[in-house]
Amino acid sequence: QRLEVGGRLLPDLIQLYQWLHTHLSHEVTVDRAYKLSIGQLCSQKDKKLQDLYNKSKEQYNQYIKLVGGVIGQGAVRMGNRIADDLPLIRYLSDLEEEGEGNDWLYAV
């Protein structure tokens, strides 16, 4: 079941990442990404992005629940579920944590 849920999640999560990086790289600074919530951002954009975000959020949260909050062979604890009030930076790589990645796509 873990593979099935993860298999459904990754294409949508990758598509969401592509959209965020393509459309926001010129618009959002790192400082702003720490302050702007993902839900707030998606509500300001088109319905297609809102739907993609909501689908990714639902699937990711289902995946985290399924694996008991622990991802990967290194048993990385990912207690954070995707929620509308979390900062956008959680969807992006945090350069301060070089090599670890701060984002959900890296974790999955």
XYZ file of C-alpha atoms in Angstrom:
108
model
C 0.000 0.000 0.000
C 2.906 2.352 0.743
C 4.227 1.974 -2.801
C 0.773 2.496 -4.278
C 0.130 5.705 -2.330
C 3.659 7.005 -2.979
C 3.309 6.164 -6.661
C 0.154 8.266 -6.909
C 1.691 11.105 -4.898
C 5.002 11.670 -6.680
C 3.752 12.765 -10.149
C 1.456 15.396 -8.600
C 4.082 16.550 -6.121
C 6.657 16.863 -8.924
C 4.193 18.805 -11.073
C 3.494 21.143 -8.140
C 7.242 21.668 -7.585
C 7.737 22.403 -11.267
C 4.974 24.992 -11.179
C 6.318 26.651 -8.029
C 9.888 26.822 -9.323
C 8.923 27.901 -12.852
C 6.408 30.574 -11.899
C 7.802 31.853 -8.613
C 11.579 31.842 -9.022
C 11.503 35.453 -10.215
C 8.767 36.522 -7.807
C 9.458 35.118 -4.327
C 12.611 35.732 -2.291
C 13.835 33.287 0.357
C 12.761 35.728 3.091
C 9.265 35.945 1.619
C 9.085 32.146 1.248
C 9.560 31.828 5.022
C 6.688 34.276 5.655
C 4.177 33.348 2.938
C 2.057 30.281 3.593
C 1.535 27.695 0.872
C -2.244 27.933 1.312
C -2.150 31.705 0.991
C -0.045 31.491 -2.148
C -2.238 28.873 -3.818
C -5.421 30.784 -3.024
C -3.970 33.784 -4.911
C -3.297 31.750 -8.071
C -5.513 29.907 -10.551
C -7.898 27.045 -9.782
C -5.677 24.471 -11.505
C -2.859 25.205 -9.032
C -5.291 25.148 -6.091
C -6.592 21.750 -7.193
C -3.070 20.373 -7.696
C -1.983 21.657 -4.275
C -5.054 20.193 -2.540
C -4.559 16.822 -4.243
C -0.842 16.773 -3.347
C -1.608 17.760 0.243
C -4.220 15.033 0.648
C -1.999 12.329 -0.863
C 1.108 13.384 1.066
C -0.754 13.437 4.371
C -2.181 9.991 3.600
C 1.338 8.747 2.832
C 2.782 10.169 6.077
C -0.011 8.526 8.059
C 0.553 5.223 6.267
C 4.295 5.159 7.058
C 3.823 6.318 10.637
C 5.650 9.589 9.987
C 8.945 7.839 9.159
C 10.298 8.000 5.616
C 13.162 6.196 3.934
C 15.863 3.796 4.958
C 17.410 6.352 7.275
C 14.061 6.498 9.095
C 13.728 10.257 8.699
C 10.949 11.441 10.969
C 8.566 13.599 8.938
C 6.001 14.488 11.543
C 4.905 17.558 9.646
C 1.889 17.026 7.540
C 1.178 19.493 4.769
C -1.131 22.200 6.056
C -2.305 25.450 4.497
C -0.639 27.605 7.158
C 2.881 26.177 6.747
C 5.438 28.427 5.028
C 6.124 28.084 1.330
C 9.779 27.312 2.120
C 8.679 23.798 3.171
C 8.038 23.178 -0.532
C 11.445 24.464 -1.506
C 14.972 23.393 -0.686
C 16.363 25.262 2.278
C 19.925 26.153 1.401
C 20.810 26.533 5.079
C 20.394 22.777 5.475
C 22.602 21.907 2.547
C 22.482 18.252 1.614
C 19.478 17.503 3.771
C 16.823 19.447 1.942
C 13.981 21.035 3.808
C 11.284 20.050 1.398
C 8.735 17.279 1.094
C 9.753 16.147 -2.368
C 13.291 15.496 -1.100
C 11.914 13.519 1.825
C 9.645 11.273 -0.245
